[in-house]
Amino acid sequence: MAERLRNWAGNIEFGPARVHRPETVEEVRRIVAGAERVRVLGTGHSFNPIADTPGDLISVAGLPADIRIDRERGTVSVAGGVRYGELARALDAAGYALHNLGSLPHISVAGAVATGTHGSGVGLGNLATAVAGVEIVTGGGELVSLGRGDADFAGSVVALGALGVVVRVTLDVVPAYRVSQHVFERLPRAQLDAHWEEIAGAGYSVSLFTGWRGDTVDQVWVKRREGDAPAPAELFGAGPAGGARHPIAAMSPVNCTEQGGVPGPWHARLPHFRLEFTPSAGDELQSEYFVARADAVAAFAAVERVRDLVVPALQISEIRTVAADGLWLSPHYERDSVALHFTWVPNNDLVLRAVDALEAELAPLRARAHWGKVFRRAPRLPRARDFVGLAERLDPRGTFRNAFVERHVWAE
């Protein structure tokens, strides 16, 4: 009987015929060469069946981390299944850093990269933009290396697992830096519209949390690099928090990264949650949509038009920014973006009603969904057909295709 697996949120039960946990790249190659259909599982932080398969499911968590820093090239090479929090600590100990981190340090490098997952910052690209090279086991069990500058590279990074098993990733690194984090509360909603660009650019990384329920934004988290201008006493009418905060006001901040302006290592401030704690609010679902940053105010109005459906399904919503990139399947392809993130209650009916309403309202703004979260309408991207061509060259048997990618990429 096949092993029963669920994703991190528990809303997806995978249905593979076999589950594999290889400990070497050679094992991965043998498994793939002998399989008809394969998908790959990282840490299972996606909220949809992107990793599911009726065939063979490969977890890459057991591959040795084998973290290698190349000081001359300014890169680090690491196994794809390594979690960002673990990589970050190793880098920091060696005096290096990544340009950005996501809200959770618990996600795997290959999984985050494959779905275009991101942190926040008007000048910061998503996590995949740090990728300088990938090593992929393709459909026949071949090991293929692609690096920045290669013709197919821009299509091979945000690839949804449809090209093969990413066993190794090379990332750009920068010198280690320190960050402080300030939280401001009760930003007047009118000020968000009037001063959106200034608020979004108030720090190296900025996140706003709101329940879309009233005339204020609940919290603004501003993360500043050491040496930047000091934090203001107030932010367009939002005052400093009187203590540590969780994005969901009713929850304890014990699992959140340190606030109050205390400087600390980059990896202990850029994520919202600490690696040593489980970050979940409990059972939850998540969705996220990206529109052009220039359309942010229009997007806020779109959400408010359907708040009667959004609010009953919502735990908290986060607003953040991501810089444009040139990666073919990236939701931020050639577009500076504002991200509208929704952490939902675990009620599928309520969530899908809210998702349908949001997608209808955001459609005129050409919203693009996050590949790893709950959505109905796939993001329409200019290079999607080029990606399909690349996948059919690297994987002509369709070994790594599943119902999810066929519906959301091949059928588009």
Short mmCIF file of C-alpha atoms in Angstrom, two decimals:
data_model
loop_
_atom_site.label_atom_id
_atom_site.label_comp_id
_atom_site.label_asym_id
_atom_site.label_seq_id
_atom_site.Cartn_x
_atom_site.Cartn_y
_atom_site.Cartn_z
CA MET A 1 0.00 0.00 0.00
CA ALA A 2 1.34 3.44 -0.95
CA GLU A 3 2.44 5.78 1.84
CA ARG A 4 -0.21 8.38 2.71
CA LEU A 5 1.16 11.90 2.47
CA ARG A 6 -0.38 15.32 2.95
CA ASN A 7 0.93 18.79 2.33
CA TRP A 8 1.90 21.14 5.17
CA ALA A 9 -1.59 22.67 5.38
CA GLY A 10 -3.30 19.26 5.28
CA ASN A 11 -5.74 20.23 2.51
CA ILE A 12 -4.06 18.04 -0.15
CA GLU A 13 -3.62 14.29 0.13
CA PHE A 14 -1.14 13.05 -2.43
CA GLY A 15 -2.03 9.95 -4.40
CA PRO A 16 1.23 8.43 -5.69
CA ALA A 17 1.68 4.75 -6.42
CA ARG A 18 5.13 4.92 -4.79
CA VAL A 19 7.05 7.38 -2.59
CA HIS A 20 10.84 7.59 -2.79
CA ARG A 21 13.33 9.29 -0.46
CA PRO A 22 16.66 9.01 -2.27
CA GLU A 23 19.88 9.92 -0.48
CA THR A 24 22.06 10.40 -3.58
CA VAL A 25 21.69 11.95 -7.00
CA GLU A 26 22.46 8.56 -8.53
CA GLU A 27 19.42 7.13 -6.76
CA VAL A 28 17.30 9.93 -8.20
CA ARG A 29 18.57 9.15 -11.68
CA ARG A 30 17.76 5.45 -11.35
CA ILE A 31 14.26 6.14 -10.05
CA VAL A 32 13.46 8.59 -12.83
CA ALA A 33 14.90 6.36 -15.55
CA GLY A 34 12.61 3.52 -14.48
CA ALA A 35 9.43 5.54 -13.96
CA GLU A 36 6.59 6.52 -16.27
CA ARG A 37 5.34 9.54 -14.30
CA VAL A 38 7.27 11.46 -11.62
CA ARG A 39 6.68 14.51 -9.46
CA VAL A 40 8.87 16.03 -6.77
CA LEU A 41 8.05 17.06 -3.20
CA GLY A 42 10.06 19.60 -1.22
CA THR A 43 8.67 20.68 2.14
CA GLY A 44 5.05 20.48 0.97
CA HIS A 45 4.26 24.17 1.51
CA SER A 46 2.10 24.49 -1.61
CA PHE A 47 -1.67 24.64 -1.11
CA ASN A 48 -2.71 22.93 -4.35
CA PRO A 49 -1.88 19.63 -6.13
CA ILE A 50 1.14 21.02 -8.02
CA ALA A 51 3.31 18.16 -6.66
CA ASP A 52 0.77 15.36 -6.96
CA THR A 53 1.05 12.36 -9.27
CA PRO A 54 -0.51 8.92 -9.70
CA GLY A 55 3.01 7.64 -10.41
CA ASP A 56 6.25 8.08 -8.45
CA LEU A 57 6.68 10.89 -5.92
CA ILE A 58 10.25 11.78 -5.02
CA SER A 59 11.10 13.67 -1.83
CA VAL A 60 14.44 15.47 -2.16
CA ALA A 61 14.70 16.22 1.57
CA GLY A 62 17.12 13.33 2.10
CA LEU A 63 19.78 14.49 -0.33
CA PRO A 64 22.92 15.69 1.51
CA ALA A 65 22.91 19.49 1.92
CA ASP A 66 26.49 19.73 0.62
CA ILE A 67 26.64 23.54 0.91
CA ARG A 68 29.57 24.87 -1.15
CA ILE A 69 30.49 28.57 -1.15
CA ASP A 70 32.51 29.88 -4.10
CA ARG A 71 34.08 33.11 -2.86
CA GLU A 72 35.55 34.04 -6.23
CA ARG A 73 32.23 33.79 -8.08
CA GLY A 74 30.12 35.06 -5.18
CA THR A 75 27.82 32.03 -5.19
CA VAL A 76 26.68 29.15 -3.03
CA SER A 77 25.74 25.71 -4.37
CA VAL A 78 23.29 23.64 -2.34
CA ALA A 79 21.04 20.58 -2.64
CA GLY A 80 17.55 21.51 -3.77
CA GLY A 81 15.79 20.07 -0.72
CA VAL A 82 17.63 22.23 1.82
CA ARG A 83 15.43 24.70 3.70
CA TYR A 84 16.25 28.40 3.42
CA GLY A 85 16.63 28.79 7.17
CA GLU A 86 19.33 26.12 7.30
CA LEU A 87 21.16 27.54 4.28
CA ALA A 88 20.96 31.06 5.73
CA ARG A 89 22.63 30.08 8.98
CA ALA A 90 25.49 28.38 7.14
CA LEU A 91 25.96 31.41 4.89
CA ASP A 92 25.88 33.89 7.75
CA ALA A 93 28.49 31.89 9.65
CA ALA A 94 30.75 32.26 6.61
CA GLY A 95 30.08 36.00 6.31
CA TYR A 96 27.57 35.84 3.44
CA ALA A 97 23.88 36.42 2.83
CA LEU A 98 21.12 36.12 0.25
CA HIS A 99 19.53 39.26 -1.17
CA ASN A 100 16.13 38.34 0.22
CA LEU A 101 14.15 35.70 2.10
CA GLY A 102 10.49 34.75 2.14
CA SER A 103 8.16 35.10 5.12
CA LEU A 104 8.90 31.50 6.12
CA PRO A 105 12.45 30.15 6.46
CA HIS A 106 10.99 26.62 6.49
CA ILE A 107 10.53 26.29 2.70
CA SER A 108 12.96 24.39 0.48
CA VAL A 109 15.23 26.17 -1.98
CA ALA A 110 14.15 24.19 -5.05
CA GLY A 111 10.44 24.37 -4.17
CA ALA A 112 10.45 28.12 -3.57
CA VAL A 113 12.42 28.78 -6.73
CA ALA A 114 10.20 26.53 -8.85
CA THR A 115 7.05 28.47 -7.92
CA GLY A 116 8.46 32.02 -8.05
CA THR A 117 8.08 32.45 -4.29
CA HIS A 118 9.32 35.72 -2.89
CA GLY A 119 9.97 38.08 -0.04
CA SER A 120 9.18 41.78 -0.13
CA GLY A 121 10.95 44.90 -1.34
CA VAL A 122 10.45 47.37 -4.17
CA GLY A 123 13.99 46.74 -5.38
CA LEU A 124 14.12 43.01 -4.62
CA GLY A 125 13.33 40.26 -7.10
CA ASN A 126 11.79 36.99 -5.98
CA LEU A 127 13.98 34.21 -4.59
CA ALA A 128 14.43 32.68 -8.05
CA THR A 129 16.25 35.80 -9.28
CA ALA A 130 19.25 34.79 -7.15
CA VAL A 131 19.62 31.54 -9.09
CA ALA A 132 22.83 31.37 -11.13
CA GLY A 133 22.55 27.69 -12.08
CA VAL A 134 20.51 24.51 -11.69
CA GLU A 135 21.24 20.79 -11.98
CA ILE A 136 18.21 18.83 -13.15
CA VAL A 137 17.60 15.10 -13.55
CA THR A 138 15.49 14.96 -16.71
CA GLY A 139 13.05 12.32 -17.98
CA GLY A 140 15.55 9.68 -19.09
CA GLY A 141 17.60 9.99 -15.91
CA GLU A 142 20.14 12.35 -17.46
CA LEU A 143 21.78 15.02 -15.30
CA VAL A 144 21.60 18.40 -17.07
CA SER A 145 23.25 21.61 -15.87
CA LEU A 146 21.98 25.04 -16.93
CA GLY A 147 23.57 28.35 -15.96
CA ARG A 148 22.80 32.02 -16.30
CA GLY A 149 23.58 33.00 -19.88
CA ASP A 150 22.51 29.67 -21.39
CA ALA A 151 19.73 29.95 -23.95
CA ASP A 152 17.24 27.91 -21.90
CA PHE A 153 18.16 29.28 -18.50
CA ALA A 154 15.31 31.80 -18.13
CA GLY A 155 12.82 28.98 -18.68
CA SER A 156 14.49 26.48 -16.36
CA VAL A 157 14.31 28.29 -13.02
CA VAL A 158 10.61 28.90 -12.27
CA ALA A 159 9.63 25.57 -13.85
CA LEU A 160 6.91 24.08 -11.58
CA GLY A 161 8.78 20.77 -11.47
CA ALA A 162 7.85 20.17 -15.11
CA LEU A 163 11.42 19.86 -16.44
CA GLY A 164 12.75 17.30 -13.97
CA VAL A 165 14.10 16.85 -10.46
CA VAL A 166 16.14 19.88 -9.38
CA VAL A 167 18.85 18.23 -7.31
CA ARG A 168 21.14 21.23 -6.94
CA VAL A 169 20.83 25.01 -7.12
CA THR A 170 23.54 27.67 -7.31
CA LEU A 171 22.61 31.07 -5.84
CA ASP A 172 24.22 34.50 -5.86
CA VAL A 173 25.39 35.66 -2.43
CA VAL A 174 26.30 39.05 -0.98
CA PRO A 175 28.25 40.06 2.13
CA ALA A 176 26.32 39.44 5.34
CA TYR A 177 24.31 42.39 6.63
CA ARG A 178 22.17 43.30 9.62
CA VAL A 179 18.52 44.31 9.66
CA SER A 180 16.19 45.95 12.17
CA GLN A 181 12.44 45.55 12.16
CA HIS A 182 9.83 48.11 13.24
CA VAL A 183 6.08 47.52 13.41
CA PHE A 184 3.61 50.40 13.01
CA GLU A 185 -0.09 50.10 13.78
CA ARG A 186 -3.39 51.53 12.53
CA LEU A 187 -2.34 53.11 9.25
CA PRO A 188 -5.29 55.18 8.01
CA ARG A 189 -6.66 53.51 4.89
CA ALA A 190 -6.81 56.82 3.01
CA GLN A 191 -3.11 57.35 3.66
CA LEU A 192 -2.31 54.03 1.99
CA ASP A 193 -3.87 55.24 -1.26
CA ALA A 194 -2.37 58.72 -1.01
CA HIS A 195 1.16 57.58 -0.12
CA TRP A 196 1.38 54.01 -1.43
CA GLU A 197 4.80 54.34 -3.08
CA GLU A 198 6.36 56.04 -0.07
CA ILE A 199 4.97 53.41 2.31
CA ALA A 200 6.04 50.50 0.09
CA GLY A 201 9.53 52.01 -0.13
CA ALA A 202 9.86 52.87 3.57
CA GLY A 203 12.40 50.10 4.12
CA TYR A 204 14.48 47.40 2.50
CA SER A 205 11.46 45.12 2.92
CA VAL A 206 7.93 46.25 3.83
CA SER A 207 4.79 44.20 4.55
CA LEU A 208 1.33 45.51 5.42
CA PHE A 209 -1.22 43.35 7.24
CA THR A 210 -4.94 44.03 7.07
CA GLY A 211 -8.25 42.28 7.63
CA TRP A 212 -9.98 44.54 5.05
CA ARG A 213 -12.58 45.26 7.72
CA GLY A 214 -12.37 48.96 8.46
CA ASP A 215 -10.73 52.27 7.64
CA THR A 216 -7.24 51.33 8.88
CA VAL A 217 -4.51 48.88 7.92
CA ASP A 218 -3.72 46.84 11.02
CA GLN A 219 0.09 46.71 10.88
CA VAL A 220 3.04 47.82 8.73
CA TRP A 221 6.26 45.83 9.19
CA VAL A 222 9.30 47.83 8.04
CA LYS A 223 12.64 46.04 7.79
CA ARG A 224 15.70 48.28 7.35
CA ARG A 225 19.30 47.41 6.66
CA GLU A 226 21.84 48.72 9.13
CA GLY A 227 23.16 52.03 7.82
CA ASP A 228 19.85 53.05 6.25
CA ALA A 229 18.06 56.16 7.50
CA PRO A 230 16.58 55.65 10.97
CA ALA A 231 12.97 54.58 11.29
CA PRO A 232 10.49 57.45 11.62
CA ALA A 233 8.56 58.11 14.81
CA GLU A 234 5.33 57.50 12.88
CA LEU A 235 4.42 56.40 9.36
CA PHE A 236 1.72 58.50 7.70
CA GLY A 237 -0.44 58.36 10.79
CA ALA A 238 0.52 54.84 11.90
CA GLY A 239 2.19 54.78 15.31
CA PRO A 240 4.82 52.38 16.63
CA ALA A 241 3.55 49.14 18.14
CA GLY A 242 3.74 49.01 21.91
CA GLY A 243 5.41 45.61 21.89
CA ALA A 244 6.00 42.53 19.76
CA ARG A 245 3.20 41.63 17.37
CA HIS A 246 1.99 38.63 15.37
CA PRO A 247 0.38 39.46 11.99
CA ILE A 248 -2.84 37.99 13.42
CA ALA A 249 -3.45 40.24 16.41
CA ALA A 250 -5.02 37.53 18.57
CA MET A 251 -2.00 35.26 18.31
CA SER A 252 1.16 35.27 20.44
CA PRO A 253 4.21 36.83 18.74
CA VAL A 254 6.53 34.24 20.29
CA ASN A 255 7.17 32.56 16.92
CA CYS A 256 7.80 35.85 15.09
CA THR A 257 11.21 37.37 14.39
CA GLU A 258 12.40 40.09 16.76
CA GLN A 259 10.90 43.56 16.37
CA GLY A 260 11.28 46.88 18.18
CA GLY A 261 14.17 48.10 16.04
CA VAL A 262 16.72 45.70 17.53
CA PRO A 263 19.35 44.99 14.83
CA GLY A 264 20.07 41.35 14.06
CA PRO A 265 21.40 39.07 11.34
CA TRP A 266 19.60 39.33 8.00
CA HIS A 267 18.22 35.80 8.27
CA ALA A 268 16.74 36.50 11.72
CA ARG A 269 14.79 39.57 10.57
CA LEU A 270 13.78 39.24 6.89
CA PRO A 271 11.40 36.30 7.51
CA HIS A 272 8.36 37.06 9.64
CA PHE A 273 8.70 33.75 11.52
CA ARG A 274 11.55 32.02 13.33
CA LEU A 275 12.94 28.77 11.93
CA GLU A 276 12.72 27.00 15.30
CA PHE A 277 8.95 27.55 15.60
CA THR A 278 6.05 26.20 13.57
CA PRO A 279 4.77 29.32 11.77
CA SER A 280 1.19 28.24 11.11
CA ALA A 281 -1.81 30.02 12.56
CA GLY A 282 -3.34 26.55 12.75
CA ASP A 283 -5.27 25.07 9.86
CA GLU A 284 -5.23 27.50 6.95
CA LEU A 285 -5.38 27.92 3.19
CA GLN A 286 -3.58 30.61 1.22
CA SER A 287 -4.01 32.51 -2.05
CA GLU A 288 -1.94 35.28 -3.57
CA TYR A 289 -2.32 37.55 -6.59
CA PHE A 290 0.14 39.91 -8.25
CA VAL A 291 -0.72 43.03 -10.23
CA ALA A 292 1.50 45.79 -11.59
CA ARG A 293 2.81 47.92 -8.73
CA ALA A 294 1.49 50.99 -10.54
CA ASP A 295 -2.02 49.49 -10.23
CA ALA A 296 -1.81 48.92 -6.49
CA VAL A 297 -4.45 51.46 -5.47
CA ALA A 298 -6.87 50.08 -8.06
CA ALA A 299 -6.20 46.58 -6.70
CA PHE A 300 -6.98 47.68 -3.15
CA ALA A 301 -10.30 49.07 -4.36
CA ALA A 302 -11.02 45.79 -6.18
CA VAL A 303 -10.58 43.80 -2.95
CA GLU A 304 -12.82 46.18 -1.05
CA ARG A 305 -15.60 45.75 -3.62
CA VAL A 306 -15.87 42.07 -2.64
CA ARG A 307 -15.02 42.37 1.04
CA ASP A 308 -18.39 40.83 1.97
CA LEU A 309 -17.09 37.56 0.52
CA VAL A 310 -13.43 38.01 1.49
CA VAL A 311 -13.81 38.89 5.16
CA PRO A 312 -15.78 35.78 6.30
CA ALA A 313 -13.06 33.55 4.80
CA LEU A 314 -10.09 35.59 5.97
CA GLN A 315 -7.61 35.27 8.83
CA ILE A 316 -5.25 38.01 7.60
CA SER A 317 -4.11 39.59 4.34
CA GLU A 318 -0.58 40.77 3.54
CA ILE A 319 0.39 43.42 1.00
CA ARG A 320 4.00 43.49 -0.25
CA THR A 321 6.07 44.26 -3.36
CA VAL A 322 8.31 42.28 -5.72
CA ALA A 323 10.63 43.63 -8.43
CA ALA A 324 10.31 42.55 -12.07
CA ASP A 325 12.39 39.71 -13.51
CA GLY A 326 12.94 37.92 -16.82
CA LEU A 327 12.10 34.33 -15.81
CA TRP A 328 9.50 32.89 -18.19
CA LEU A 329 6.99 31.44 -15.72
CA SER A 330 7.60 33.94 -12.94
CA PRO A 331 4.44 35.77 -11.84
CA HIS A 332 6.65 38.89 -11.83
CA TYR A 333 7.85 38.45 -15.41
CA GLU A 334 8.74 41.91 -16.76
CA ARG A 335 6.45 43.59 -14.23
CA ASP A 336 7.17 45.28 -10.89
CA SER A 337 4.43 43.82 -8.75
CA VAL A 338 2.30 44.37 -5.70
CA ALA A 339 1.33 41.13 -3.98
CA LEU A 340 -2.06 40.65 -2.37
CA HIS A 341 -1.76 37.65 -0.08
CA PHE A 342 -4.68 36.02 1.73
CA THR A 343 -4.42 33.58 4.64
CA TRP A 344 -7.81 31.92 4.74
CA VAL A 345 -9.75 29.90 7.28
CA PRO A 346 -9.77 26.15 6.46
CA ASN A 347 -13.22 26.23 4.85
CA ASN A 348 -12.98 25.31 1.18
CA ASP A 349 -16.45 26.56 0.24
CA LEU A 350 -15.92 29.99 1.81
CA VAL A 351 -12.44 30.25 0.30
CA LEU A 352 -13.48 29.35 -3.24
CA ARG A 353 -16.33 31.87 -3.16
CA ALA A 354 -13.84 34.55 -2.10
CA VAL A 355 -11.28 33.41 -4.69
CA ASP A 356 -13.85 33.51 -7.51
CA ALA A 357 -14.92 37.02 -6.53
CA LEU A 358 -11.35 38.29 -6.20
CA GLU A 359 -10.27 36.83 -9.52
CA ALA A 360 -13.23 38.43 -11.30
CA GLU A 361 -12.49 41.85 -9.79
CA LEU A 362 -8.73 41.64 -10.38
CA ALA A 363 -9.01 40.30 -13.95
CA PRO A 364 -9.03 43.79 -15.57
CA LEU A 365 -5.70 44.43 -13.82
CA ARG A 366 -4.23 41.25 -15.38
CA ALA A 367 -3.66 39.65 -12.00
CA ARG A 368 -1.32 36.67 -11.86
CA ALA A 369 -1.81 33.97 -9.24
CA HIS A 370 0.97 32.47 -7.13
CA TRP A 371 1.69 29.01 -8.58
CA GLY A 372 1.79 27.30 -5.18
CA LYS A 373 -1.44 28.60 -3.68
CA VAL A 374 -5.20 28.30 -4.11
CA PHE A 375 -6.45 29.80 -7.38
CA ARG A 376 -8.87 29.12 -10.24
CA ARG A 377 -7.41 31.17 -13.11
CA ALA A 378 -3.83 30.40 -14.07
CA PRO A 379 -1.50 33.36 -14.60
CA ARG A 380 -1.27 34.31 -18.28
CA LEU A 381 2.39 34.83 -19.09
CA PRO A 382 3.92 35.93 -22.41
CA ARG A 383 6.54 33.15 -22.50
CA ALA A 384 4.32 30.22 -21.49
CA ARG A 385 4.41 28.66 -24.97
CA ASP A 386 8.21 28.96 -24.99
CA PHE A 387 8.28 27.09 -21.70
CA VAL A 388 6.09 24.32 -23.12
CA GLY A 389 8.54 23.97 -26.02
CA LEU A 390 11.47 23.76 -23.61
CA ALA A 391 9.70 21.13 -21.49
CA GLU A 392 8.88 19.02 -24.54
CA ARG A 393 12.54 19.11 -25.60
CA LEU A 394 13.95 18.21 -22.16
CA ASP A 395 11.15 15.76 -21.29
CA PRO A 396 9.65 14.46 -24.55
CA ARG A 397 7.87 11.56 -22.78
CA GLY A 398 6.10 13.94 -20.42
CA THR A 399 7.53 12.16 -17.39
CA PHE A 400 7.17 15.22 -15.18
CA ARG A 401 3.80 16.46 -16.37
CA ASN A 402 0.75 16.05 -14.17
CA ALA A 403 -2.86 17.22 -14.28
CA PHE A 404 -1.95 20.53 -12.63
CA VAL A 405 0.66 21.67 -15.14
CA GLU A 406 -1.30 20.32 -18.10
CA ARG A 407 -4.35 22.33 -17.05
CA HIS A 408 -2.57 25.51 -16.07
CA VAL A 409 0.36 25.67 -18.52
CA TRP A 410 -0.15 23.34 -21.49
CA ALA A 411 -3.83 24.23 -21.91
CA GLU A 412 -3.28 28.00 -21.72
#
